[in-house]
Short mmCIF file of C-alpha atoms in Angstrom, two decimals:
data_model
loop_
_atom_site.label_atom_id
_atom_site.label_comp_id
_atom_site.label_asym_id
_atom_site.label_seq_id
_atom_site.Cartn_x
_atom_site.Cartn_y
_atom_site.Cartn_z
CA UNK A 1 -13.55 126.39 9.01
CA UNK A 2 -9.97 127.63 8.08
CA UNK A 3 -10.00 130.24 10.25
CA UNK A 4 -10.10 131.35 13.88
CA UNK A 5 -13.71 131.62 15.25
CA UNK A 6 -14.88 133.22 18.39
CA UNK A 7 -18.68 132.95 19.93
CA UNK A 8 -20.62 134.64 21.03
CA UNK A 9 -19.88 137.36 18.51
CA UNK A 10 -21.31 139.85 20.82
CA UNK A 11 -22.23 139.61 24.40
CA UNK A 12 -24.88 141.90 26.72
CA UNK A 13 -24.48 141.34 30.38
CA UNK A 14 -25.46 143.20 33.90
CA UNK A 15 -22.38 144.21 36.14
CA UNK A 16 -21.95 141.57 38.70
CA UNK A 17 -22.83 138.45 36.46
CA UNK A 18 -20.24 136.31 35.16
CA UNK A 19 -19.07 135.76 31.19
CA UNK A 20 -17.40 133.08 29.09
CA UNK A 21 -15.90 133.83 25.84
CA UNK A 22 -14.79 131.09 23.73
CA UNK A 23 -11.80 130.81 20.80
CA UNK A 24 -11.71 128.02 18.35
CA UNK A 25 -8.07 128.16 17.27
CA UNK A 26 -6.46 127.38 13.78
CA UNK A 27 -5.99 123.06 13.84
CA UNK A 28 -2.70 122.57 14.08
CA UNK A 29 -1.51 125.74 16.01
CA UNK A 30 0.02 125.41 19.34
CA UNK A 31 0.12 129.21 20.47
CA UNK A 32 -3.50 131.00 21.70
CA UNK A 33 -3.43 134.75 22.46
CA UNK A 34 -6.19 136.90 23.69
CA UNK A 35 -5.97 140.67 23.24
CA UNK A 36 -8.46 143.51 24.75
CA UNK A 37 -9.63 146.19 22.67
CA UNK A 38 -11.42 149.10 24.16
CA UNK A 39 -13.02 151.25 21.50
CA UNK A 40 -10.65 153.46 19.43
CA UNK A 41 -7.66 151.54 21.13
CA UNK A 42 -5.07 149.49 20.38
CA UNK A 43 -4.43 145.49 21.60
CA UNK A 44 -3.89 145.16 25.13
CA UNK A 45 -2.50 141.60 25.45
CA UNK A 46 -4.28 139.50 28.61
CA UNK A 47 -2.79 136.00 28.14
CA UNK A 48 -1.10 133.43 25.81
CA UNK A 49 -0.76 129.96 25.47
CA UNK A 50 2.16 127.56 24.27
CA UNK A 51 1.47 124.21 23.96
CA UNK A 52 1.89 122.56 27.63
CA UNK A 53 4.05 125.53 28.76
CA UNK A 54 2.76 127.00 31.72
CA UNK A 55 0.46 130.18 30.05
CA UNK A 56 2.02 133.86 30.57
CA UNK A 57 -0.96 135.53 32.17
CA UNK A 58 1.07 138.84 32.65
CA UNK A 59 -1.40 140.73 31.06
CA UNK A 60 -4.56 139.98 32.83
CA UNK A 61 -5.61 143.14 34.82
CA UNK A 62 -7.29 141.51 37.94
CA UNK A 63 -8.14 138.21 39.31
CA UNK A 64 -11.49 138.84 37.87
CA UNK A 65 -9.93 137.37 34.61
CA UNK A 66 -8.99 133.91 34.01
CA UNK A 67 -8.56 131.80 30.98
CA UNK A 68 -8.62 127.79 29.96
CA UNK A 69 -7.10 126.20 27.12
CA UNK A 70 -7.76 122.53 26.82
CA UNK A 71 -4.46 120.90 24.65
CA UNK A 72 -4.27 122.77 21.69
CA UNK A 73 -7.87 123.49 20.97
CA UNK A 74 -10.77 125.72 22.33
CA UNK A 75 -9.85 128.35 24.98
CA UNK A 76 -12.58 130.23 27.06
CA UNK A 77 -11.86 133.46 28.84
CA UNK A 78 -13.85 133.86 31.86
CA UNK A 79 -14.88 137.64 33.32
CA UNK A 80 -15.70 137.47 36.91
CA UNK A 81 -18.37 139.59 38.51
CA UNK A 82 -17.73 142.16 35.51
CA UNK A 83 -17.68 145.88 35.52
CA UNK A 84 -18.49 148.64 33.06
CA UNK A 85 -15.00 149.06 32.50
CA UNK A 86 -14.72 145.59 31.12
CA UNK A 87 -16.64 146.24 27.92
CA UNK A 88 -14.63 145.81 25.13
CA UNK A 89 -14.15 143.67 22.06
CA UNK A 90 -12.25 140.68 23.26
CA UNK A 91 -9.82 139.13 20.52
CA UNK A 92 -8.47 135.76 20.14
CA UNK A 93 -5.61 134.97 17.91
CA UNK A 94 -3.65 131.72 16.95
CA UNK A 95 0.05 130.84 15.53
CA UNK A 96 2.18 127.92 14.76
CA UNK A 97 3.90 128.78 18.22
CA UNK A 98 7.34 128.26 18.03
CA UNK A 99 7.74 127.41 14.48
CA UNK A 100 6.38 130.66 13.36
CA UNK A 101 5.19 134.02 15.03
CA UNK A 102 2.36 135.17 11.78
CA UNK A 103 -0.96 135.73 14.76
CA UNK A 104 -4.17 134.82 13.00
CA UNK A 105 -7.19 136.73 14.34
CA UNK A 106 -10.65 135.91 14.69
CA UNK A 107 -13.44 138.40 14.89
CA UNK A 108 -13.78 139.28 18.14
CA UNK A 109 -16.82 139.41 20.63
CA UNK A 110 -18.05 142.11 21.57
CA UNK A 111 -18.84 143.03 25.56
CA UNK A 112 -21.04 145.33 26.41
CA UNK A 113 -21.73 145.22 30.50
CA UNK A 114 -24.66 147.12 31.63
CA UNK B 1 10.48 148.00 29.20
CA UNK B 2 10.85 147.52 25.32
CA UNK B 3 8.10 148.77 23.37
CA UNK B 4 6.73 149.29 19.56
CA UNK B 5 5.23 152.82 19.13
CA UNK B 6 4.18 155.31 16.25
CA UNK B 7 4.76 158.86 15.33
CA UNK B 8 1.47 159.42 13.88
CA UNK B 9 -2.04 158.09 15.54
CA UNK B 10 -3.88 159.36 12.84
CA UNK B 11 -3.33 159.82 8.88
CA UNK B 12 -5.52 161.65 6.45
CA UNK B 13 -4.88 160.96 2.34
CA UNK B 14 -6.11 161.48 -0.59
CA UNK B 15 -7.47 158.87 -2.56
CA UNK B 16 -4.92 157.62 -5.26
CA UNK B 17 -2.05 159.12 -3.18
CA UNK B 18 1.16 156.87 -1.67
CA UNK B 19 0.43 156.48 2.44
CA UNK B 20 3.39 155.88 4.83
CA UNK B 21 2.84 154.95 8.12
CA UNK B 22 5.74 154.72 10.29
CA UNK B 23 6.57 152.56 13.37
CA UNK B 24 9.96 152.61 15.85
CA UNK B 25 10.60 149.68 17.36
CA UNK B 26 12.80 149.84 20.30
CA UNK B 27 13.93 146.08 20.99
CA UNK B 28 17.25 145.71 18.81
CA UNK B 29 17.00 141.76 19.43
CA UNK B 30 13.76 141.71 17.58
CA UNK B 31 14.06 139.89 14.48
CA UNK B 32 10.48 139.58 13.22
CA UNK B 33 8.23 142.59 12.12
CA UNK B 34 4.74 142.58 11.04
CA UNK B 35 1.92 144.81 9.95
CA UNK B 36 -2.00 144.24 10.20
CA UNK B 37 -4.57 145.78 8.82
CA UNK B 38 -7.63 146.10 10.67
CA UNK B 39 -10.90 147.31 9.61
CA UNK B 40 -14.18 148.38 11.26
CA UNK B 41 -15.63 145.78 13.37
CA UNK B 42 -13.16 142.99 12.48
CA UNK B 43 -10.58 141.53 13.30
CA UNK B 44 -6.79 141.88 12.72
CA UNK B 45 -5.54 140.88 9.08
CA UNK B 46 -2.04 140.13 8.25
CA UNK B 47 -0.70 142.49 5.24
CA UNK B 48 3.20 141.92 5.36
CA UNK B 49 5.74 140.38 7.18
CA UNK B 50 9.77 141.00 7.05
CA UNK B 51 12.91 139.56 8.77
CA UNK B 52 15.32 141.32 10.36
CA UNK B 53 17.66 140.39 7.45
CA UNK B 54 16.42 142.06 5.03
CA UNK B 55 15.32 145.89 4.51
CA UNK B 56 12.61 145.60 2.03
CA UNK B 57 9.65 143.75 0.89
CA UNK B 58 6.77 144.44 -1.89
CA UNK B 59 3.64 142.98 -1.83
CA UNK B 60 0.78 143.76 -3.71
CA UNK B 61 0.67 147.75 -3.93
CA UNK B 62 2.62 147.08 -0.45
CA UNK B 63 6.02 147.69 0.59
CA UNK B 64 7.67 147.64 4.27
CA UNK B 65 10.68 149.20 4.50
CA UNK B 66 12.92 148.60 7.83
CA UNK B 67 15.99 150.31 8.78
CA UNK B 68 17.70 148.40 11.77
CA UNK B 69 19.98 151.58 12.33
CA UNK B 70 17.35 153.92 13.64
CA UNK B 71 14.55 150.89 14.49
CA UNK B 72 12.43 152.32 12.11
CA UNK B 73 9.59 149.98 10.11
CA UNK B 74 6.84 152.03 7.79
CA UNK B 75 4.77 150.51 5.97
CA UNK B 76 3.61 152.00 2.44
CA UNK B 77 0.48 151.35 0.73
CA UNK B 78 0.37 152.70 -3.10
CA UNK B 79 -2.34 154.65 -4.95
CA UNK B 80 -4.30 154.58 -1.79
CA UNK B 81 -7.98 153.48 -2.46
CA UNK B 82 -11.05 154.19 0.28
CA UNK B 83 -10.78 150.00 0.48
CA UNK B 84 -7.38 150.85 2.89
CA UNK B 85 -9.24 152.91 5.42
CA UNK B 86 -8.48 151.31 8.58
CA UNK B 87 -6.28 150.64 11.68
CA UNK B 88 -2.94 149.90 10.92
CA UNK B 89 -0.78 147.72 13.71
CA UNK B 90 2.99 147.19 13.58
CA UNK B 91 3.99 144.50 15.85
CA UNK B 92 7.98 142.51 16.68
CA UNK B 93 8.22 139.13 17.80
CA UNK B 94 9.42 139.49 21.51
CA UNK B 95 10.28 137.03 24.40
CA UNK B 96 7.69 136.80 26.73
CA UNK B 97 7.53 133.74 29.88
CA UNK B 98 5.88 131.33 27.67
CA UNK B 99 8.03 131.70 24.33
CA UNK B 100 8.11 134.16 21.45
CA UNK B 101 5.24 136.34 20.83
CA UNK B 102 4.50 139.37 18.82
CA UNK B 103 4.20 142.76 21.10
CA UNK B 104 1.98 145.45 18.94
CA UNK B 105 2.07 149.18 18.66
CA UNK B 106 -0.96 151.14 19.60
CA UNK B 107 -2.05 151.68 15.73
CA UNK B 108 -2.27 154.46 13.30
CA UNK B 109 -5.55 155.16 11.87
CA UNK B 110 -5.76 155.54 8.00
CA UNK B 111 -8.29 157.81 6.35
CA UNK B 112 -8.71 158.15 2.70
CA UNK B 113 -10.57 161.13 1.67
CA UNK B 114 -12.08 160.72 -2.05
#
């Protein structure tokens, strides 16, 4: 597909078990972004990739959180031993990196922790 | 720290009136400003995009307007249809660790009221 894809599109889980999210990037783009959005919120940025740079993870809000991108292609966001307060709808957005800063978004996945 | 905000978190029109939303911007390096639309249970969609060097740009029944002066970006959507009821984000390209990246408002809902 053209577009950014995420899976799964929405994701039940008990507090205390783990989660992996996964983002299929646009081919091609170097930068990968992933955003939290609580309900009725706005983005709260977590992490983002350029190219081999080291990633700026100064948005992740424990060390619960951690994120993998392999090259420039799929990146997986992993929630450790999650909490209610983690449910959200998790975003993942790509760009051309440094040759332009247009963020394409995919559709989200939706966390709902029990 | 430098931040993108809105005066109004939520906006009520009539359908087939003009909507503004408005967005200050407080990073005078910024040079790239952007607007998304985003509906109910989706993702972020681009709308517009302007440069710092210019003050205006029309889309389709579009137009952002920015004034450098007062860091002031609103975004104006013509003969407003239910279609445009959504989330609107402004964002500016900022510098973050890793490179350039966009750093979002919190949003301004849009409700069109037939």
């Amino acid at each position: 597909g053209a577009g950014v894809s995420q899976s799964p599109s929405n994701k039940v889980t008990e507090k205390g078990k783990d989660v992996e999210l996964r983002c299929d990037p646009i081919s091609g783009h170097t930068a990968l972004y992933w955003y939290r959005q609580r309900l009725g919120q706005g983005l709260e940025f977590l992490i983002y990739f350029q190219g081999n740079s080291a990633p700026d993870k100064s948005g992740l809000p424990s060390d619960r959180f951690s994120a993998e991108r392999t090259g420039e292609s799929v990146s997986t966001l992993t929630i450790q031993r999650t909490q209610q307060e983690d449910s959200a709808v998790y975003l993942c957005a790509s760009s051309a990196g440094l040759a332009g800063f247009k963020q394409y978004f995919g559709p989200g996945t939706r966390l709902t922790v029990t | 720290g430098e931040s993108v905000g809105l005066h109004l978190p939520t906006l009520s029109v009539q359908e087939g009136d003009n909507s503004i939303i408005n967005c200050a911007y407080s990073n005078s390096a910024s040079d790239y400003f952007i607007w998304y639309k985003q509906e109910s249970g989706k993702g972020p969609q681009f709308i517009i995009d302007i440069r710092s060097n210019m003050d205006k740009r029309q889309g389709q029944r579009v137009t952002v307007l920015l004034n450098k002066t007062v860091k002031h970006l609103s975004l104006q959507i013509a003969a407003t249809q239910p279609g445009d009821s959504a989330v609107y984000f402004c964002a500016e390209n900022s510098a973050h660790n890793a490179g350039n990246m966009l750093t979002f408002g919190g949003g301004t809902r849009l409700m069109v009221k037939p």
